[in-house]
PDB file of C-alpha atoms in Angstrom:
ATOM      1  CA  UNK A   1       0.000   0.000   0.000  1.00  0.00           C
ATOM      2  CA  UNK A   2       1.634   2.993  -1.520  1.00  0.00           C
ATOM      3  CA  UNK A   3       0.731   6.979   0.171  1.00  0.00           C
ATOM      4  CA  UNK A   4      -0.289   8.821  -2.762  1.00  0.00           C
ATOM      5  CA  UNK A   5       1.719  12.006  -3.448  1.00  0.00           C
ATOM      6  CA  UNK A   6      -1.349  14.285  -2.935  1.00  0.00           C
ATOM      7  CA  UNK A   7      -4.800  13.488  -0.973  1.00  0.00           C
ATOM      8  CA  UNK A   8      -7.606  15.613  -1.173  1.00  0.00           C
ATOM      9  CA  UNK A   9     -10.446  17.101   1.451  1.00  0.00           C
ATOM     10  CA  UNK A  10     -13.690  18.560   0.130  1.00  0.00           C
ATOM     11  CA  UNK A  11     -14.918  21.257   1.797  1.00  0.00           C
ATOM     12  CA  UNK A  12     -18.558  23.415   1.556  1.00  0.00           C
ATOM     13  CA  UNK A  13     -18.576  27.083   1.444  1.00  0.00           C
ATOM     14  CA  UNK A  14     -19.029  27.604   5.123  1.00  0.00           C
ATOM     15  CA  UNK A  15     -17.854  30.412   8.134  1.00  0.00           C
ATOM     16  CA  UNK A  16     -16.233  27.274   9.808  1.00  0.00           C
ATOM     17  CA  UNK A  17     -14.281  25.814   6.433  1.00  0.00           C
ATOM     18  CA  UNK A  18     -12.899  29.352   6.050  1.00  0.00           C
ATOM     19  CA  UNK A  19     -12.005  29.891   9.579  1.00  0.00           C
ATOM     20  CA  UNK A  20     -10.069  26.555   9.505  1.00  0.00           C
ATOM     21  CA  UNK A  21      -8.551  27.777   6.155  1.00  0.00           C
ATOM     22  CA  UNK A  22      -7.593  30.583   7.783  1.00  0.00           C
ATOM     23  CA  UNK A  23      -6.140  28.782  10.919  1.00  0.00           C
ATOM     24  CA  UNK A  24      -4.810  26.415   8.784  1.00  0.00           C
ATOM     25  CA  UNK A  25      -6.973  23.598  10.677  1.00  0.00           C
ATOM     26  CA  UNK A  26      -7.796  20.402  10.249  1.00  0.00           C
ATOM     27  CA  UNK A  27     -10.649  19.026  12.135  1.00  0.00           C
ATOM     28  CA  UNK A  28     -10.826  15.761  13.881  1.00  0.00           C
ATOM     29  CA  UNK A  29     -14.573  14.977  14.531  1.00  0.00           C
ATOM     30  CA  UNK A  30     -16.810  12.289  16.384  1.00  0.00           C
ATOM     31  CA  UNK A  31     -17.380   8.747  14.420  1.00  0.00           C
ATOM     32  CA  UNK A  32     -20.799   9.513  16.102  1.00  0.00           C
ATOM     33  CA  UNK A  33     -21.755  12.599  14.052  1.00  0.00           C
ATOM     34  CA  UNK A  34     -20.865  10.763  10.734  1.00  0.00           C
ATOM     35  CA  UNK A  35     -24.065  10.842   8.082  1.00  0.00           C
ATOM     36  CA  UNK A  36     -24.108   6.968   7.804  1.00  0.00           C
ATOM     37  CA  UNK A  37     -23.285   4.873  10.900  1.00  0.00           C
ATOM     38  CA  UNK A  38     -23.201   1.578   8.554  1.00  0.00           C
ATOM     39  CA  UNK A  39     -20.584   3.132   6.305  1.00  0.00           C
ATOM     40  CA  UNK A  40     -17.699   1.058   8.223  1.00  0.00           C
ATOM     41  CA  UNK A  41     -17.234  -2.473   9.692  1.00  0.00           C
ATOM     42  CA  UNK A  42     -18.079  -2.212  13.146  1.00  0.00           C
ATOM     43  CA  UNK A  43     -20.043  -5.185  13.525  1.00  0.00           C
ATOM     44  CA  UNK A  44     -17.819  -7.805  12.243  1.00  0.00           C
ATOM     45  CA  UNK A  45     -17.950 -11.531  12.588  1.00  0.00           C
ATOM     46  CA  UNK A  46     -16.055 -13.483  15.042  1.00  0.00           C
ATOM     47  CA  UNK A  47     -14.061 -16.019  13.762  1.00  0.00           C
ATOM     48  CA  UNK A  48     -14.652 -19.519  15.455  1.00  0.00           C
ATOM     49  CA  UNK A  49     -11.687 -20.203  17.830  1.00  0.00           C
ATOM     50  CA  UNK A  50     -10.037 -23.823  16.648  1.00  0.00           C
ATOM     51  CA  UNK A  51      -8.755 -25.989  18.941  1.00  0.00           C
ATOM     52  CA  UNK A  52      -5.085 -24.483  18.395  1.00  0.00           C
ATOM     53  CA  UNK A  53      -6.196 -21.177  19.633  1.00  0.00           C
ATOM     54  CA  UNK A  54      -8.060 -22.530  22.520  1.00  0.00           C
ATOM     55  CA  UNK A  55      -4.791 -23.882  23.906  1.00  0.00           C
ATOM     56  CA  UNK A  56      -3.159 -20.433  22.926  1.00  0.00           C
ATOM     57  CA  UNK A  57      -5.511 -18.817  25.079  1.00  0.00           C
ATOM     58  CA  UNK A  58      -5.567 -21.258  28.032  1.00  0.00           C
ATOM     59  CA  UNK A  59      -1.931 -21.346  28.107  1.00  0.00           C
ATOM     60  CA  UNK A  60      -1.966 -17.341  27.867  1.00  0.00           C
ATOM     61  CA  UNK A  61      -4.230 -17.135  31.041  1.00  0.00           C
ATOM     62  CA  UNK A  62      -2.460 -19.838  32.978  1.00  0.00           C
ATOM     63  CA  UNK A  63       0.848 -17.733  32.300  1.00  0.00           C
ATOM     64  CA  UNK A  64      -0.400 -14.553  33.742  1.00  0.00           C
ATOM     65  CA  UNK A  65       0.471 -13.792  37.384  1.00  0.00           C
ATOM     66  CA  UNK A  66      -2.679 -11.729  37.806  1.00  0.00           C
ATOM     67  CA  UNK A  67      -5.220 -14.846  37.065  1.00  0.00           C
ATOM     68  CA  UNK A  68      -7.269 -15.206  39.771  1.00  0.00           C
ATOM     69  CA  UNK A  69      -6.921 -18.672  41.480  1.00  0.00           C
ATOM     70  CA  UNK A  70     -11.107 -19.684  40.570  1.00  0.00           C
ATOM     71  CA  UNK A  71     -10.656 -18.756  37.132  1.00  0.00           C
ATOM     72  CA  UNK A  72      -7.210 -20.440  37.053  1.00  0.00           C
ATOM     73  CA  UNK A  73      -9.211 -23.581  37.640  1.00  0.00           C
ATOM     74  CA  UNK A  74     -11.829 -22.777  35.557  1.00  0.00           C
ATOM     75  CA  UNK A  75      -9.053 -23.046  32.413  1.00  0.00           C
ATOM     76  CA  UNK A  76      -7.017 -25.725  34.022  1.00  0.00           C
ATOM     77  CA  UNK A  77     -10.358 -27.631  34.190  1.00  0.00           C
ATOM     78  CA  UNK A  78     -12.595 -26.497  31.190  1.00  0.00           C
ATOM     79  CA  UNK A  79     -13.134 -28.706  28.042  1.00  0.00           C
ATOM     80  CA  UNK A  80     -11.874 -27.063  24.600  1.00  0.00           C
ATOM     81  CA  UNK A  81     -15.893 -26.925  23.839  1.00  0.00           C
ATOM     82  CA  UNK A  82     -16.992 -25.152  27.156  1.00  0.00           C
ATOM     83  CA  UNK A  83     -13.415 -23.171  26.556  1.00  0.00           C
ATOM     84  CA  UNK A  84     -14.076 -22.061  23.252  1.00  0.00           C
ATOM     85  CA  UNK A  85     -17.314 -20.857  24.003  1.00  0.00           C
ATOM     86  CA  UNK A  86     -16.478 -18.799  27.155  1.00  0.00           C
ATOM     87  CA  UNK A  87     -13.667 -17.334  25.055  1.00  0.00           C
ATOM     88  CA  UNK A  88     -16.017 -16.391  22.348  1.00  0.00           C
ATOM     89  CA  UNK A  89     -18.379 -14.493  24.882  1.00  0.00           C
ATOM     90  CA  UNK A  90     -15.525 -12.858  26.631  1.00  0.00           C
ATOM     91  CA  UNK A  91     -14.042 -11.824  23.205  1.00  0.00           C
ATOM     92  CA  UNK A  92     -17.310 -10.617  22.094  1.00  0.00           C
ATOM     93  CA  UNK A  93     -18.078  -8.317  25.103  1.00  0.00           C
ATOM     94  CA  UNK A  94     -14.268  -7.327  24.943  1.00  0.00           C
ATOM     95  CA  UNK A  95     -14.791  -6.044  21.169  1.00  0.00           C
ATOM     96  CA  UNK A  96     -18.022  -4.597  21.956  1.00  0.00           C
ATOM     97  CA  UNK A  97     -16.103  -2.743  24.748  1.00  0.00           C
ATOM     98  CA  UNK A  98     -13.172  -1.333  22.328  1.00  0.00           C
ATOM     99  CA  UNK A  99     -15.976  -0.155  19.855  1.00  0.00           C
ATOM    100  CA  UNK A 100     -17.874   2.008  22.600  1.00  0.00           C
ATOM    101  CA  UNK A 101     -14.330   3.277  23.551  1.00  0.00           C
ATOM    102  CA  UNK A 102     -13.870   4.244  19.909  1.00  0.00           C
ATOM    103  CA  UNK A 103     -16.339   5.521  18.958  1.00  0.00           C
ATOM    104  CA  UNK A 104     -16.875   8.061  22.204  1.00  0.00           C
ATOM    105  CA  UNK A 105     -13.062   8.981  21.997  1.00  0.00           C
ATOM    106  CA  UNK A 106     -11.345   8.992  18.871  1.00  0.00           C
ATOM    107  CA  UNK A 107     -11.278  11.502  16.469  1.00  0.00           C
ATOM    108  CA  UNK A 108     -11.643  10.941  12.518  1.00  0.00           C
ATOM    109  CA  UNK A 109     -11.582  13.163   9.523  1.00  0.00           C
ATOM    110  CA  UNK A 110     -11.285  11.685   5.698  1.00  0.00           C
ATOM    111  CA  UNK A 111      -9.705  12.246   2.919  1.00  0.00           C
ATOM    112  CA  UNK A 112      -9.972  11.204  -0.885  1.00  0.00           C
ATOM    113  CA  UNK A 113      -7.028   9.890  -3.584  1.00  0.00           C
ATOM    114  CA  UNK A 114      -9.338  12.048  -6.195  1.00  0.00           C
ATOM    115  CA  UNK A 115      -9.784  15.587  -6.788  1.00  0.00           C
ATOM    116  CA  UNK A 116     -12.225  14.958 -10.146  1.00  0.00           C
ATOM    117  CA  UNK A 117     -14.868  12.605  -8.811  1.00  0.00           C
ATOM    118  CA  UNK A 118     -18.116  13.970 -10.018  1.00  0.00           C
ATOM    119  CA  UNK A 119     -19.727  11.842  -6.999  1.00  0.00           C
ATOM    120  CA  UNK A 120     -17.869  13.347  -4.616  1.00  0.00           C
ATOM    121  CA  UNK A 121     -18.191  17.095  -5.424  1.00  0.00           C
ATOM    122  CA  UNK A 122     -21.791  16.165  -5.505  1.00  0.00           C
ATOM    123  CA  UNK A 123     -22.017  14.513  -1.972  1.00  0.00           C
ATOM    124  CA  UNK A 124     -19.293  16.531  -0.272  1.00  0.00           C
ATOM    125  CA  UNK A 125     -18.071  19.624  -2.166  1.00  0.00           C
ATOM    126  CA  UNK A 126     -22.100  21.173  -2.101  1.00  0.00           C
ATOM    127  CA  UNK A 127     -23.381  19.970  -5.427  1.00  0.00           C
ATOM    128  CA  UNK A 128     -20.205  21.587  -6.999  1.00  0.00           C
ATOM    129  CA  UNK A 129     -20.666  24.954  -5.146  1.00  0.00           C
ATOM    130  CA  UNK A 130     -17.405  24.650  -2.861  1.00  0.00           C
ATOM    131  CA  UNK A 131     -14.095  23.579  -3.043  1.00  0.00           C
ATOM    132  CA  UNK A 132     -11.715  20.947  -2.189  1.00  0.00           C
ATOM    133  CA  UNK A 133      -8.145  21.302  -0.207  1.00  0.00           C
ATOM    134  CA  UNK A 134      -5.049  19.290  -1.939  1.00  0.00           C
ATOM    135  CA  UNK A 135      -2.528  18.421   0.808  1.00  0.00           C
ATOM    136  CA  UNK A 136       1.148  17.139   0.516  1.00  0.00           C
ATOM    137  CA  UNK A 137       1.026  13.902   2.233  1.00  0.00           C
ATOM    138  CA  UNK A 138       4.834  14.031   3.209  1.00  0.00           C
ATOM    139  CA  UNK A 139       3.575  16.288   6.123  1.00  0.00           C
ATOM    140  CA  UNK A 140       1.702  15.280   9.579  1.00  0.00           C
ATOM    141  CA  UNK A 141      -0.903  14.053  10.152  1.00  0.00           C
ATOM    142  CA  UNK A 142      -0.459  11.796   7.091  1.00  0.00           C
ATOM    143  CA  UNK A 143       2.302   9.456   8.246  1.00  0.00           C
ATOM    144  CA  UNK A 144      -0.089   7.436  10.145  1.00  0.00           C
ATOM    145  CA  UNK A 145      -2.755   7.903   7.978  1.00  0.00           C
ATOM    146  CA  UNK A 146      -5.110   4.330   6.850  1.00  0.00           C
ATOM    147  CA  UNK A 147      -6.127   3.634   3.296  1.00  0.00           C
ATOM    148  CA  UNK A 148     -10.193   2.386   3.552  1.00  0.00           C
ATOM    149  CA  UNK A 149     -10.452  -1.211   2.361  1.00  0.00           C
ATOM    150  CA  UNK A 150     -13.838  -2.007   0.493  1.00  0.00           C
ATOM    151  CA  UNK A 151     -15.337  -5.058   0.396  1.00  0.00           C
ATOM    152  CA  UNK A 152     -18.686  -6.964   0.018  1.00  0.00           C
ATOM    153  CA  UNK A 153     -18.509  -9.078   3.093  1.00  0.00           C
ATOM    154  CA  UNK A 154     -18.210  -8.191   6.619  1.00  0.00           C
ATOM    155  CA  UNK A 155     -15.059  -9.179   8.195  1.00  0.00           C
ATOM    156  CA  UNK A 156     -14.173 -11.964   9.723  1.00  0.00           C
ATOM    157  CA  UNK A 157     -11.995 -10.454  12.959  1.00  0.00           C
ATOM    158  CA  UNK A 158      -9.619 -13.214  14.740  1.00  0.00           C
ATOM    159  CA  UNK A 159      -9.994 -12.637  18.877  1.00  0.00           C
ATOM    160  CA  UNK A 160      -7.374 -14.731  19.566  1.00  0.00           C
ATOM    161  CA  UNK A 161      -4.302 -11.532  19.326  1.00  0.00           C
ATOM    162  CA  UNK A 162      -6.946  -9.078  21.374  1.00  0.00           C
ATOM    163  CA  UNK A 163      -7.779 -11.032  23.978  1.00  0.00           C
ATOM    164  CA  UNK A 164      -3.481 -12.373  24.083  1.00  0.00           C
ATOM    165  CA  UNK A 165      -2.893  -8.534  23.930  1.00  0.00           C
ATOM    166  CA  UNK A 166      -0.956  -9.011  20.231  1.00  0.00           C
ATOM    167  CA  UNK A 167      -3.744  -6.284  18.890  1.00  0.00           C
ATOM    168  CA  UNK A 168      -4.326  -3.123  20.433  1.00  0.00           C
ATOM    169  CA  UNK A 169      -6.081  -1.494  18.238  1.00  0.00           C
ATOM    170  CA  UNK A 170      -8.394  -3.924  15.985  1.00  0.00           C
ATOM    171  CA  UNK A 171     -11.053  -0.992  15.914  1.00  0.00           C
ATOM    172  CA  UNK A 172      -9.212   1.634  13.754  1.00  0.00           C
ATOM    173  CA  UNK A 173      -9.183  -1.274  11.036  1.00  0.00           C
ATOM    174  CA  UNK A 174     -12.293  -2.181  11.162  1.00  0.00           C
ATOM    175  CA  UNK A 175     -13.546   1.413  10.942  1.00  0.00           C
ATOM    176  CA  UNK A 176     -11.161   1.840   7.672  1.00  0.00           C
ATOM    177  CA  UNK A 177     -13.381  -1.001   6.216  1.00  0.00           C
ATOM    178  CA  UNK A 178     -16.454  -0.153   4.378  1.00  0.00           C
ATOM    179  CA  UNK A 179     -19.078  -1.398   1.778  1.00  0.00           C
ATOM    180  CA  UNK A 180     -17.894  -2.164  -1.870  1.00  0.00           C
ATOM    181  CA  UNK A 181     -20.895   0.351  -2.482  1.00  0.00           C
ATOM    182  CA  UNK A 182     -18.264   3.444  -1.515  1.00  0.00           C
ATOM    183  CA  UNK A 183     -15.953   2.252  -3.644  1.00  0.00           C
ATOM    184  CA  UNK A 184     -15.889   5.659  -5.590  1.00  0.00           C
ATOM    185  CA  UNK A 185     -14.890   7.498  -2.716  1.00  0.00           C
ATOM    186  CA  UNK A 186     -11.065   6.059  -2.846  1.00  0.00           C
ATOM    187  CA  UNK A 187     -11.256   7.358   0.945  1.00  0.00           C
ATOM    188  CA  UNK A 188      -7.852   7.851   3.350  1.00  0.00           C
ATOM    189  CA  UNK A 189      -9.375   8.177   7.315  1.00  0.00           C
ATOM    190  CA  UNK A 190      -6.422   9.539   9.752  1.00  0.00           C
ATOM    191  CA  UNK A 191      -7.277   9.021  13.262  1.00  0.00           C
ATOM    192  CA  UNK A 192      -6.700  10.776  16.070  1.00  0.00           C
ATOM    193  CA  UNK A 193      -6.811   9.783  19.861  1.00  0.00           C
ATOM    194  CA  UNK A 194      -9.092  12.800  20.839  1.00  0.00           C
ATOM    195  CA  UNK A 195     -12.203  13.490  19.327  1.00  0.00           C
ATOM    196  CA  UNK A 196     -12.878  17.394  18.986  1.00  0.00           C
ATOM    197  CA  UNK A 197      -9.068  17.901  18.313  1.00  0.00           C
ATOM    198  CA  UNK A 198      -8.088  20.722  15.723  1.00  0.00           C
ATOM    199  CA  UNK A 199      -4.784  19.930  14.221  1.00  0.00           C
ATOM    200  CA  UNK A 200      -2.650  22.736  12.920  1.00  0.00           C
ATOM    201  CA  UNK A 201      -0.655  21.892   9.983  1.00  0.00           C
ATOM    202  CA  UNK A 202       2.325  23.400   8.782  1.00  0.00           C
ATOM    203  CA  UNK A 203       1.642  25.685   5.631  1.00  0.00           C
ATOM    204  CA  UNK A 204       3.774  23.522   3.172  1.00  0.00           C
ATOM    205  CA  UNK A 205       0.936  21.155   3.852  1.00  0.00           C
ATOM    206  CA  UNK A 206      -1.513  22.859   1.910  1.00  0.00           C
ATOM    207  CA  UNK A 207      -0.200  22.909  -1.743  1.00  0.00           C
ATOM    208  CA  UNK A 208      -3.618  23.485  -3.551  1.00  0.00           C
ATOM    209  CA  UNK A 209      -7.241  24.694  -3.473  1.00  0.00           C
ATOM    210  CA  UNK A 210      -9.645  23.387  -6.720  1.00  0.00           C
ATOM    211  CA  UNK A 211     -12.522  25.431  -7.353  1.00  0.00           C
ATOM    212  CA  UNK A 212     -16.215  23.632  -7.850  1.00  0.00           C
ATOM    213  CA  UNK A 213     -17.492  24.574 -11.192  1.00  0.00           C
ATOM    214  CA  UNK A 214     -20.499  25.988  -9.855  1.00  0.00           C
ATOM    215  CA  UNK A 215     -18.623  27.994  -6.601  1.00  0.00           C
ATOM    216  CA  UNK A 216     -19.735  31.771  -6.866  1.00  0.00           C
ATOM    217  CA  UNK A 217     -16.862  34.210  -7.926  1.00  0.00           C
ATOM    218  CA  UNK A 218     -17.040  36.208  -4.662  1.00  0.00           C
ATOM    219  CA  UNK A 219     -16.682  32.956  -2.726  1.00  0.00           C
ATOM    220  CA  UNK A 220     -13.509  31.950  -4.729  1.00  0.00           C
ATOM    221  CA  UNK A 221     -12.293  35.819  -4.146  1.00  0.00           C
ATOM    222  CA  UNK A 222     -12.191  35.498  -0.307  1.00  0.00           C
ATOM    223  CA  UNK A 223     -10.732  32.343  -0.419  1.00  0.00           C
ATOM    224  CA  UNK A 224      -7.854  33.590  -2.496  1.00  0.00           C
ATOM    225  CA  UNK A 225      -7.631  36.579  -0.213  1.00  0.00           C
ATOM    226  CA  UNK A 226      -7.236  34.357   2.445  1.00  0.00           C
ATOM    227  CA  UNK A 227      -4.792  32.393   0.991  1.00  0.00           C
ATOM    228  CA  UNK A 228      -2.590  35.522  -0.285  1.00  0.00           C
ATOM    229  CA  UNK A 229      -2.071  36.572   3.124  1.00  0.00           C
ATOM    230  CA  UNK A 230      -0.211  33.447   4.447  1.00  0.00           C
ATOM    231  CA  UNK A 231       0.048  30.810   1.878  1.00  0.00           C
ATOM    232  CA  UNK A 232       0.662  32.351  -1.481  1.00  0.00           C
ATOM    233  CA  UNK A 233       2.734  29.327  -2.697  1.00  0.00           C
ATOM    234  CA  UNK A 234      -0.475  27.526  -2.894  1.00  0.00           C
ATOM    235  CA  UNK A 235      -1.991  26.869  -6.541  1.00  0.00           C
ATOM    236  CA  UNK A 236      -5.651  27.519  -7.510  1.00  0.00           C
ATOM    237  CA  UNK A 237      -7.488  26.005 -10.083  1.00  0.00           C
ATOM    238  CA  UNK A 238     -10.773  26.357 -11.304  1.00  0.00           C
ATOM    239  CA  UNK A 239     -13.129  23.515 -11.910  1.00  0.00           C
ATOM    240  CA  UNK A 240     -15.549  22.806 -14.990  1.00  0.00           C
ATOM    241  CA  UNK A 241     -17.239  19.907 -16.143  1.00  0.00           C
ATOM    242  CA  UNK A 242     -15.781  18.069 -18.721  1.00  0.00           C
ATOM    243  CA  UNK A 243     -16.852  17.688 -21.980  1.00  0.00           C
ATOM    244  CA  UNK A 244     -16.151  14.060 -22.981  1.00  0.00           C
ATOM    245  CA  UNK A 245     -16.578  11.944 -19.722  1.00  0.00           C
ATOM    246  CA  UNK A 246     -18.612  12.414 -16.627  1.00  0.00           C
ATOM    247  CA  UNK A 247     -15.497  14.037 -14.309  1.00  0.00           C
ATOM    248  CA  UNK A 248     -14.945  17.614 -13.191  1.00  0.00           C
ATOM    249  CA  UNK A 249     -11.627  18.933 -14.995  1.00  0.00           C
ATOM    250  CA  UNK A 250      -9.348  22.237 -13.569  1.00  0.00           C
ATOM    251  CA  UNK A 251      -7.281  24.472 -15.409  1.00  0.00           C
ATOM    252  CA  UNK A 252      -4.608  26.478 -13.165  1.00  0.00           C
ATOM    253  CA  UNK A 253      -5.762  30.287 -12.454  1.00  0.00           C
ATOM    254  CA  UNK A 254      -4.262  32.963 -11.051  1.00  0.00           C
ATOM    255  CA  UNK A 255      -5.891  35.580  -8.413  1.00  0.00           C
ATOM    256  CA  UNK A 256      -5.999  39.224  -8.841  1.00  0.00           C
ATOM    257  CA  UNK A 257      -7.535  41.434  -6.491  1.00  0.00           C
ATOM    258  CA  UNK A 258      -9.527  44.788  -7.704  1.00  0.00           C
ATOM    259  CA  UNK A 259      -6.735  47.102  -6.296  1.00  0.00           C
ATOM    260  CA  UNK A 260      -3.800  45.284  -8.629  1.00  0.00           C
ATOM    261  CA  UNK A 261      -5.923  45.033 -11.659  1.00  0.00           C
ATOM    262  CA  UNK A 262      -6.936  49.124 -11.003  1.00  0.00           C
ATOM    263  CA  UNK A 263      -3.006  49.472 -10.671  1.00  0.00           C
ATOM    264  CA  UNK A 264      -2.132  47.603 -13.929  1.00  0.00           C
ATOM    265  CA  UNK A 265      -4.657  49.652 -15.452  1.00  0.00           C
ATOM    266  CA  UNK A 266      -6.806  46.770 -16.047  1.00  0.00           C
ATOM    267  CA  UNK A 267      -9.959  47.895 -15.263  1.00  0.00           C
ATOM    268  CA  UNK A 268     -13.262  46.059 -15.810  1.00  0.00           C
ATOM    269  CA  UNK A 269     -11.254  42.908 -15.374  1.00  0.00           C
ATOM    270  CA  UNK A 270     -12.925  40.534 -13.088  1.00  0.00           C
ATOM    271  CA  UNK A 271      -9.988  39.874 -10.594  1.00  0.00           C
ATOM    272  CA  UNK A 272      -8.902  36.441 -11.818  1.00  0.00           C
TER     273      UNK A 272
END
């Protein structure tokens, strides 16, 4: 699994997209406030213990010091059938625990390996009336960031490392898992541990802002304005819809304010 170069964040036209422009913010929100909560895989299937693992976990229990001296009997006792089944209810409740612990604490915001996706400046970008952020993925926070797997089954999620402590953190996995259905979205999630968290990135982060082909011409102004106060290095380009295929395509465009174009004696020039 290669890191793209580039990875992209639709935005609407909103007070709160601009302030974070502006702050140069990236939001980490709630898995709780997402639009779909069946969009990921957190309801996966347990695999069924075999008799290998069983012994992996009795032994595992046996070993540790802090195994109370009834349930050390219990295991020392215990059948690989009445085993396997206790293990299976006390890896169950154990997941279910981790997904509650998730999903109340962490902090998620997505990103997309496509900047032209008709789809998603439909769904995300306002119908084609805002914009979308293009980020340099050589910068934080995208060295730990997860590629989203799609698939048509739920997955089948092994116990056996959680409950022998070999797997931390099965939960960030199984939220980067979704329905072949959102295929299209070619979707990067980054976690964080703290949901609510606004992460600051450095300004060589942000290497490009694409226009919808709808966005108003006063909205695209104040984002350049924005932009040519503390990230001029940053290249715009202005969407359209294409022509041949069903894609939005960008050509490269260059901001100029009122006051310039008055100074160049270029007046009645719209400012771009």
């Amino acid at each position: 699994m290669s890191l793209p170069l580039h990875l992209y964040k639709y935005e609407r036209f909103t007070a709160q997209s601009l302030q974070n422009l502006k702050d140069q913010i990236i939001y980490f929100g709630s898995p709780l406030a997402f639009n779909d909560p069946y969009d990921c895989a957190l309801s996966p299937r347990i695999k069924e213990p075999t008799d290998a693992d069983v012994e992996k976990l009795r032994s595992h229990y046996l070993a540790k010091p802090e195994t109370e001296n009834g349930i050390r009997r219990e295991f020392e006792k215990a059948s690989p059938a009445v085993l396997r089944n206790m293990l299976l209810r006390t890896g169950q409740k154990t997941l279910d625990d981790m997904i509650k612990r998730f999903l109340s604490q962490r902090g998620v915001s997505c990103f997309s390996e496509k900047k032209d996706n008709l789809l998603m400046w439909s769904h995300y970008g306002d119908h084609c009336k805002g914009f979308c952020l293009q980020f340099s993925t050589l910068a934080d926070p995208f060295h730990k960031i997860k590629k989203v797997r799609y698939t048509q089954d739920m997955p089948i999620l092994d116990i056996v490392p959680i409950l022998c402590g070999e797997d931390s953190d099965p939960v960030s996995d199984l939220y980067c898992t979704k329905a072949i259905d959102w295929a299209y979205e070619h979707e990067w999630r980054a976690i964080h541990s703290q949901a609510g968290t606004a992460y600051r990135y450095p300004s060589e982060a942000l290497t490009g802002i694409y226009f919808g082909p709808d966005m108003s011409l006063t909205a695209i102004e104040i984002i350049a304005l924005v932009l040519a106060g503390q990230n001029e290095h940053v290249q715009l380009w202005q969407g359209s819809r294409s022509k041949s295929n069903f894609s939005v395509e960008f050509q490269p465009m260059k901001y100029m304010s009122h006051l310039e174009a008055k100074r160049l004696g270029l007046l009645g020039t719209a400012g771009t």
